[in-house]
Structure formats: structure tokens, C-alpha cells
mmCIF file of N, CA and C in Angstrom:
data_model
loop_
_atom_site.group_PDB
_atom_site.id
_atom_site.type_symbol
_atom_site.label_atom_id
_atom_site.label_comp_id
_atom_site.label_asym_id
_atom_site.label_seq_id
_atom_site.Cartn_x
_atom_site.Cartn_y
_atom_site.Cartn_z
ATOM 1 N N UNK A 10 70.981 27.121 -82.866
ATOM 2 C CA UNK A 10 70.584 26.572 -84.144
ATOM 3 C C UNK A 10 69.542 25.478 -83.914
ATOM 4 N N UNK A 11 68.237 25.536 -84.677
ATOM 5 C CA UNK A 11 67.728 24.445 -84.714
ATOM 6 C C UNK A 11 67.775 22.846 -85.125
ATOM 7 N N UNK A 12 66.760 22.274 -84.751
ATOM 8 C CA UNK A 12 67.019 21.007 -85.206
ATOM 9 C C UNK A 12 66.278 20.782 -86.766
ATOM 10 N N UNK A 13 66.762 20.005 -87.381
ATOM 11 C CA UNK A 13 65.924 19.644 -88.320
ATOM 12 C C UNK A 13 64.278 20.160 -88.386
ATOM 13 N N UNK A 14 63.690 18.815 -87.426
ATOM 14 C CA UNK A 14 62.496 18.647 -87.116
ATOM 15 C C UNK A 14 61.583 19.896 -87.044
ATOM 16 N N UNK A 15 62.495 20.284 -85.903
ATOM 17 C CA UNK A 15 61.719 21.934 -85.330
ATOM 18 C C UNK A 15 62.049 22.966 -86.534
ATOM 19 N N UNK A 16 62.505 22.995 -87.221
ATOM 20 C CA UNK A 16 62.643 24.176 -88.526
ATOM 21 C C UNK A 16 61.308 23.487 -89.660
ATOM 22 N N UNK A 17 61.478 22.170 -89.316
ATOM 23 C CA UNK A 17 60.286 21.586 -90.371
ATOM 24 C C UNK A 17 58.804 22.484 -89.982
ATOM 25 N N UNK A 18 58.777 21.802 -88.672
ATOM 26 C CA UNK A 18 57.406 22.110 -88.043
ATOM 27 C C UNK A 18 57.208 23.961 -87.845
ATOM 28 N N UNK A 19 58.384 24.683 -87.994
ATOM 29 C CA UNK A 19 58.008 26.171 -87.887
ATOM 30 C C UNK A 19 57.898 26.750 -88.804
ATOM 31 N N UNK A 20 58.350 26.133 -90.225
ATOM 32 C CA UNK A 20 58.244 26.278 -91.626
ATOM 33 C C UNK A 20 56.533 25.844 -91.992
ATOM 34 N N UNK A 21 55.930 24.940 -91.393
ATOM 35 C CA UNK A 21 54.900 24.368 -91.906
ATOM 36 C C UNK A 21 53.870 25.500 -90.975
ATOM 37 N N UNK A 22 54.199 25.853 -89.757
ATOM 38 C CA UNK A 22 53.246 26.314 -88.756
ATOM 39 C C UNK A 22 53.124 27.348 -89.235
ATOM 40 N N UNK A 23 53.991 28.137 -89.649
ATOM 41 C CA UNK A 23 54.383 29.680 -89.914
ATOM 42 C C UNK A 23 53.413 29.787 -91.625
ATOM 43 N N UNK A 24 53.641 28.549 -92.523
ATOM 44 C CA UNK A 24 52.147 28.848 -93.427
ATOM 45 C C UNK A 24 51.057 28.433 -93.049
ATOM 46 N N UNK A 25 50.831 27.579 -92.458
ATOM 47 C CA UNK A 25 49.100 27.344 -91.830
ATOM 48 C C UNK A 25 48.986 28.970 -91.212
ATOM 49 N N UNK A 26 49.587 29.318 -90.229
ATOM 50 C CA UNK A 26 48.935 30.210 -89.552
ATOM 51 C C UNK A 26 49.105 31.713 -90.588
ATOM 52 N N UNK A 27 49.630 31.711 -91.878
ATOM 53 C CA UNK A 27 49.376 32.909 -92.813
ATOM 54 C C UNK A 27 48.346 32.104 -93.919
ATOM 55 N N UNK A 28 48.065 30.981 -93.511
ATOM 56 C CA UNK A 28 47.396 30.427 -94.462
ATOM 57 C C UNK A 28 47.711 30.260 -96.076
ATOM 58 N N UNK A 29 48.645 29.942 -96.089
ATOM 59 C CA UNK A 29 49.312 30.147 -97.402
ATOM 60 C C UNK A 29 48.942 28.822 -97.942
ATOM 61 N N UNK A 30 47.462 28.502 -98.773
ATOM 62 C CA UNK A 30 46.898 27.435 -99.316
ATOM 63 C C UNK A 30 46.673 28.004 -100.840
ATOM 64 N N UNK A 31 45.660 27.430 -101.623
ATOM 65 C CA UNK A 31 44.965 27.239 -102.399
ATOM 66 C C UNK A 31 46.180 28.209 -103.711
ATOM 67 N N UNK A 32 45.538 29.438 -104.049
ATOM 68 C CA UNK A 32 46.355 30.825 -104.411
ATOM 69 C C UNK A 32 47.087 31.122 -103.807
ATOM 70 N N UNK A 33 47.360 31.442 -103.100
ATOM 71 C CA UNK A 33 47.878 32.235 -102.057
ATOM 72 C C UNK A 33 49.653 31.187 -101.641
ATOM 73 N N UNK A 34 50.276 31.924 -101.970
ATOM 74 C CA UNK A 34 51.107 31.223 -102.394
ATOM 75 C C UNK A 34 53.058 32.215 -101.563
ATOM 76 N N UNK A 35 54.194 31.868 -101.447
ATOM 77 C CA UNK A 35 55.129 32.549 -101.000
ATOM 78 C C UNK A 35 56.138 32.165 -101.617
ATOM 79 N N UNK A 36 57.422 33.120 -101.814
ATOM 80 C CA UNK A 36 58.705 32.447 -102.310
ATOM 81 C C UNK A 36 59.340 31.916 -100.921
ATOM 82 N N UNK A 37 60.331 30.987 -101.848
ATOM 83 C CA UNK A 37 61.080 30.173 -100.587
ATOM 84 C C UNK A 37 61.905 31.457 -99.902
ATOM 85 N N UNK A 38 62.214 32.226 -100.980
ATOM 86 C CA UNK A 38 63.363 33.306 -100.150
ATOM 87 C C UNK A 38 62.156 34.094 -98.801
ATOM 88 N N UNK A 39 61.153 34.112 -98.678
ATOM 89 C CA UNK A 39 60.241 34.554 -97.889
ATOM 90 C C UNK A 39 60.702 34.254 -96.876
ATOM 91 N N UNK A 40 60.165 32.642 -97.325
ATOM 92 C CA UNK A 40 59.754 31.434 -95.960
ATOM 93 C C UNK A 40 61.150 31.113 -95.387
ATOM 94 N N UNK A 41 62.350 31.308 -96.322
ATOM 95 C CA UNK A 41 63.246 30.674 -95.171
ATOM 96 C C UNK A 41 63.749 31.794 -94.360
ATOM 97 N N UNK A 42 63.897 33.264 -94.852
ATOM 98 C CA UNK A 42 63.550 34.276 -93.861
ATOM 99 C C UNK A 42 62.780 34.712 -92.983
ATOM 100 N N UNK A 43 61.991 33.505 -92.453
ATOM 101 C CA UNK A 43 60.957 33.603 -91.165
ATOM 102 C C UNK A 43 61.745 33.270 -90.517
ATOM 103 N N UNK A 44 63.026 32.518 -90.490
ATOM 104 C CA UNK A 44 63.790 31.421 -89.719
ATOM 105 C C UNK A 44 65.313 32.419 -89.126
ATOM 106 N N UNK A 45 65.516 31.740 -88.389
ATOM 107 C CA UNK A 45 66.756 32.644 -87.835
ATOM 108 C C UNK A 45 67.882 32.826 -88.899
ATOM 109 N N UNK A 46 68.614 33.926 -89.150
ATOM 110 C CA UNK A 46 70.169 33.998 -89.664
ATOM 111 C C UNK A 46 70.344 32.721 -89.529
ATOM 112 N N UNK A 47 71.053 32.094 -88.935
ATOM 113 C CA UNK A 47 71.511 30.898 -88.791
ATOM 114 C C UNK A 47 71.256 29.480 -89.143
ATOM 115 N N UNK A 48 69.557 30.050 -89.625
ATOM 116 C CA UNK A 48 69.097 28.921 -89.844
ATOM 117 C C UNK A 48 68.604 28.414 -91.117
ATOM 118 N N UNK A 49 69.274 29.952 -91.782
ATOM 119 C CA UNK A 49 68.318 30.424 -93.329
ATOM 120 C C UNK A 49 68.816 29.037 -94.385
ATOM 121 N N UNK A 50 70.279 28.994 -94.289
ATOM 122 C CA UNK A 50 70.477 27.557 -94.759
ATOM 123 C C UNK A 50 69.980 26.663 -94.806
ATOM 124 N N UNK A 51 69.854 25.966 -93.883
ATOM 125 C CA UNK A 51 69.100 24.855 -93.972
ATOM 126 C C UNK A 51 67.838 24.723 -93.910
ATOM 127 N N UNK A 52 67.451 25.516 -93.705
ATOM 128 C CA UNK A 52 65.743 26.021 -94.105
ATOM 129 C C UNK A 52 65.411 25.821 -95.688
ATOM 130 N N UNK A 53 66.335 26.217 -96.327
ATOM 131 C CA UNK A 53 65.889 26.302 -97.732
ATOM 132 C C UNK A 53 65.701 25.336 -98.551
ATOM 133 N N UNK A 54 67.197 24.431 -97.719
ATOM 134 C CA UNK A 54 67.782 22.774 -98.074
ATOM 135 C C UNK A 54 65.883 22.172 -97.857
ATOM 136 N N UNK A 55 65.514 22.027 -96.444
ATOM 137 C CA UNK A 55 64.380 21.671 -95.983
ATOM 138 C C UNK A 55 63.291 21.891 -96.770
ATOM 139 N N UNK A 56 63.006 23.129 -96.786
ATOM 140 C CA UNK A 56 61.787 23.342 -97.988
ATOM 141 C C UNK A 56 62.384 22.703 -99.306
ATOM 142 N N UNK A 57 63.047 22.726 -99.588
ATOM 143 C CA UNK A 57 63.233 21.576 -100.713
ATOM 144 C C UNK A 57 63.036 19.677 -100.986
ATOM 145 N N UNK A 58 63.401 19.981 -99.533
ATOM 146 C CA UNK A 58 63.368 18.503 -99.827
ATOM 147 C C UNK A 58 61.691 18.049 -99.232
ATOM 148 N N UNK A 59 60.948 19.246 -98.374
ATOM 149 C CA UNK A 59 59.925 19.089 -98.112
ATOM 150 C C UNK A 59 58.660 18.928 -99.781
ATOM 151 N N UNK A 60 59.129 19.773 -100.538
ATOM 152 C CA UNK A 60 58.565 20.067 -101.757
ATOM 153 C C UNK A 60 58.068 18.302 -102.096
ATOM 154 N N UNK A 61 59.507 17.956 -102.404
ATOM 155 C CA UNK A 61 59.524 16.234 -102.632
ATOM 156 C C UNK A 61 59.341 15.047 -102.472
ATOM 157 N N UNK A 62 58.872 15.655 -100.647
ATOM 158 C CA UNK A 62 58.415 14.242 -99.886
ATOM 159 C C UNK A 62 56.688 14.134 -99.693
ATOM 160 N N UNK A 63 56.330 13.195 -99.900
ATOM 161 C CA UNK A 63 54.753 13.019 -100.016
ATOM 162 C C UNK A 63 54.403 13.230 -99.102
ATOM 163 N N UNK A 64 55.033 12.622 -98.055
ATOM 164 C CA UNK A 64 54.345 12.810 -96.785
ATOM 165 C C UNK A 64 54.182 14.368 -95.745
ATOM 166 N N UNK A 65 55.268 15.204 -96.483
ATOM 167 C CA UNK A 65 54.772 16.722 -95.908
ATOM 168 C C UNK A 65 53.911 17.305 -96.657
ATOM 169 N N UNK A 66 53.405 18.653 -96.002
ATOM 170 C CA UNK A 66 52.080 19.373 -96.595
ATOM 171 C C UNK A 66 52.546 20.457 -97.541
ATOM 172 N N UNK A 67 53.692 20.318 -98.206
ATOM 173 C CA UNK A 67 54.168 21.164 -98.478
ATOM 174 C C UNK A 67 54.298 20.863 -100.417
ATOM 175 N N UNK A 68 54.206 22.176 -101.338
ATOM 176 C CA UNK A 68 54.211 21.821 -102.563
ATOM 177 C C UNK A 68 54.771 23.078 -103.443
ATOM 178 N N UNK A 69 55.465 22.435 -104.769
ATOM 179 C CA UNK A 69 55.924 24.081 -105.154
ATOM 180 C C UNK A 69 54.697 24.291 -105.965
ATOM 181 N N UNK A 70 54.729 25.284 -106.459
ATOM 182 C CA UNK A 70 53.687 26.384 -106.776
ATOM 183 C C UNK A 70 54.666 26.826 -108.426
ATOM 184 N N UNK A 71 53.642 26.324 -109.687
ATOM 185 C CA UNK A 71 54.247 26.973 -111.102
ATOM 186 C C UNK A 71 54.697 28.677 -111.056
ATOM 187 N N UNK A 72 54.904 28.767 -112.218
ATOM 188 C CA UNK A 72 55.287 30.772 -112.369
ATOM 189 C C UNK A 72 56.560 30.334 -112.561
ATOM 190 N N UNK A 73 57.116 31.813 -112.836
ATOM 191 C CA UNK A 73 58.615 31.921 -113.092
ATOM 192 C C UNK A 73 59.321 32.031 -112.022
ATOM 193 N N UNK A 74 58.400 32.491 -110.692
ATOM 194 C CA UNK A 74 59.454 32.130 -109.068
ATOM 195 C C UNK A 74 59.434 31.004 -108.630
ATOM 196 N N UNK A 75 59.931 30.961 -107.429
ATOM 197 C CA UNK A 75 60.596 29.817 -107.093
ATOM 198 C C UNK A 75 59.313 29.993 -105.288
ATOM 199 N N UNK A 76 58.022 29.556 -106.146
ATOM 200 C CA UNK A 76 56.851 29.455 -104.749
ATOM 201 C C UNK A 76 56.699 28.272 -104.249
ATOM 202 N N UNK A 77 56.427 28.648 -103.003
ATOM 203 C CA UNK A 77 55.699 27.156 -102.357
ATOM 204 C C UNK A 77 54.358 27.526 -101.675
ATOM 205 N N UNK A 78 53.305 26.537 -101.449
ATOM 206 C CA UNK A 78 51.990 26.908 -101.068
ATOM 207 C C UNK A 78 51.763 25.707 -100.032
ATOM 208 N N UNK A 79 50.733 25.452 -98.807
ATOM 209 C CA UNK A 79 50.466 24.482 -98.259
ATOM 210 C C UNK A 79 49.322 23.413 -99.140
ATOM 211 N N UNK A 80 49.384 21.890 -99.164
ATOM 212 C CA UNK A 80 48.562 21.032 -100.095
ATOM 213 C C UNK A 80 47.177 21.610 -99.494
ATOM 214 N N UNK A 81 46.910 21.560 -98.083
ATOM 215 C CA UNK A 81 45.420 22.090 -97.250
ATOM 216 C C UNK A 81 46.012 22.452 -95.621
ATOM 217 N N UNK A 82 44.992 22.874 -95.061
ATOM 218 C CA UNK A 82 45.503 23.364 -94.189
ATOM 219 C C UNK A 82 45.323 22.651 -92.814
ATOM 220 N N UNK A 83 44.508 20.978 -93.382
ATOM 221 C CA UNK A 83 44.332 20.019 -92.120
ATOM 222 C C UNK A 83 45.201 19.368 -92.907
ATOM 223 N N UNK A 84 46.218 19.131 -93.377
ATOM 224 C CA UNK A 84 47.292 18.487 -93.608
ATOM 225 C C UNK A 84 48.440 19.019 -92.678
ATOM 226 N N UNK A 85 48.481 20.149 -92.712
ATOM 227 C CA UNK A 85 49.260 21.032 -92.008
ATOM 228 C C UNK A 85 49.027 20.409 -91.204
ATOM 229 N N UNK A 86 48.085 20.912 -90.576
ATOM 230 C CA UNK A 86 47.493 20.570 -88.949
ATOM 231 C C UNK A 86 48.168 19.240 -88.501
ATOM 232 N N UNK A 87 47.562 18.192 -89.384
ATOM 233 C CA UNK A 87 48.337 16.757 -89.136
ATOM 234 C C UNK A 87 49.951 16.791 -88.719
ATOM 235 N N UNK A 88 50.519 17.472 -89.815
ATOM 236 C CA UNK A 88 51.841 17.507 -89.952
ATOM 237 C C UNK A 88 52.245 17.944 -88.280
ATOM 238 N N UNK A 89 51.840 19.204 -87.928
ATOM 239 C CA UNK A 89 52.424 20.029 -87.219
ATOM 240 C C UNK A 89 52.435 18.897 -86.098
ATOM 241 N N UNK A 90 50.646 18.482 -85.603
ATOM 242 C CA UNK A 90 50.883 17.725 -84.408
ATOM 243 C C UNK A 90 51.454 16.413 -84.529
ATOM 244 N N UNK A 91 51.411 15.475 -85.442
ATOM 245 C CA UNK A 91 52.193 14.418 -85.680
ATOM 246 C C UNK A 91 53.766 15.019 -85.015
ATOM 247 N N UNK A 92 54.371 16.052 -85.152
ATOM 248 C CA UNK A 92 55.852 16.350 -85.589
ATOM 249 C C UNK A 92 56.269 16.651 -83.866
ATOM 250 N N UNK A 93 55.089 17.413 -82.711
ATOM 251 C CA UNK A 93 55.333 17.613 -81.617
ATOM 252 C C UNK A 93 55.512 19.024 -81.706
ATOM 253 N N UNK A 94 54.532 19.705 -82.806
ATOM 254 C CA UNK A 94 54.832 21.209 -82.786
ATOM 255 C C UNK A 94 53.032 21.547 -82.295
ATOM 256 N N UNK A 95 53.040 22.528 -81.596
ATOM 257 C CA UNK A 95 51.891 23.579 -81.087
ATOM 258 C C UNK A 95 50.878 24.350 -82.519
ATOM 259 N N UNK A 96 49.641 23.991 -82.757
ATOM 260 C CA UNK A 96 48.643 24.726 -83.784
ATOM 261 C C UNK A 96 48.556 26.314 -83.249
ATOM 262 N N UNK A 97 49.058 26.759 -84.644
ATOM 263 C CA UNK A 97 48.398 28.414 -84.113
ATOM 264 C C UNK A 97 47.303 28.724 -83.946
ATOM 265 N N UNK A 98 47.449 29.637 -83.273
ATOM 266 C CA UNK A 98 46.206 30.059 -82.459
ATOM 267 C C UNK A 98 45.183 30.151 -84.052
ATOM 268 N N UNK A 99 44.091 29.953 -83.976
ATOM 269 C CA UNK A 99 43.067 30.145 -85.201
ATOM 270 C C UNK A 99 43.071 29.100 -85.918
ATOM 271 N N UNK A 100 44.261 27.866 -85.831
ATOM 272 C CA UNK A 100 43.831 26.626 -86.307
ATOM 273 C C UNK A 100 43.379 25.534 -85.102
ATOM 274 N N UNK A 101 43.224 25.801 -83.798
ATOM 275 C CA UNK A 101 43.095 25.318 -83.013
ATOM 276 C C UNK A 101 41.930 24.595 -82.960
ATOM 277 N N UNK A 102 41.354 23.403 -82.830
ATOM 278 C CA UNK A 102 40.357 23.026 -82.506
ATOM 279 C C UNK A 102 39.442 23.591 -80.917
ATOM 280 N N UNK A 103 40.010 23.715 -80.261
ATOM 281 C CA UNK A 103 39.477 23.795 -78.565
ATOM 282 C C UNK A 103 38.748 25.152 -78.716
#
């Protein structure tokens, strides 16, 4: 089972690197099914409370589902390396 942190940062990495910005948009039931069985719980808890906190890159998205989208995708970026998580390949600077 993961930690907090690391479900944060694979939740955030996992939309930078589908790019899920502007439109482009996912349900939470998606995103917390990127995450292990085990982890689908508190994944969801997380994207929630990520929705709420200013300081993640993370935002819900109107409609009648229940979406979330990234604010930009050098926010992400920030997020990920601030957090001690690895940029996917294609957001990489180098």
C-alpha cells in the first residue's frame, strides 16, 4: 500500500503525462483506477481533498460528472518535483 504522498504524486504524474489540462478533462472513478486495488480508497479520499487545496494542481471540472482536470501542466511539473516524484518522459526538460 502506498503512502499518502506517493499516491499524490502518481495521481498528479499520471495526468500531466495524459495531459489532462485545459478540456480535456477525467472522472475521479478513472483516476483513482490508475492506482492499485488497494489503493482505490484512498485515492479518491486524496483527489478530493486535492480538489480543495490551493496548493495542488489539481481542480474539479463542472458537468453532471464528477471530473477533475490539471490547473496547467507546469504546475504539475512543480508539484511532482517539489513532492520527490520523477517527470514523465515528454514533460522532461533535459
Amino acid at each position: 500500500m502506498a503512502g499518502d504522498r506517493e499516491l499524490r504524486v502518481k495521481i498528479v504524474r499520471q495526468l500531466a503525462r495524459k495531459k489532462v489540462v485545459g478540456s480535456h478533462k477525467k472522472q475521479v472513478e478513472t483516476v483513482k483506477n490508475w492506482c492499485a486495488t488497494s489503493d482505490q480508497g484512498r485515492a479518491e479520499e486524496l483527489i478530493r481533498e486535492m480538489i480543495t487545496d490551493p496548493d495542488a494542481p489539481l481542480e474539479g471540472y463542472g458537468g453532471s460528472r464528477d471530473n477533475v482536470r490539471l490547473t496547467s501542466i507546469d504546475a504539475a511539473k512543480k508539484y511532482i518535483v517539489d513532492h520527490g516524484g520523477d517527470l514523465p518522459w515528454g514533460l522532461r526538460d533535459d
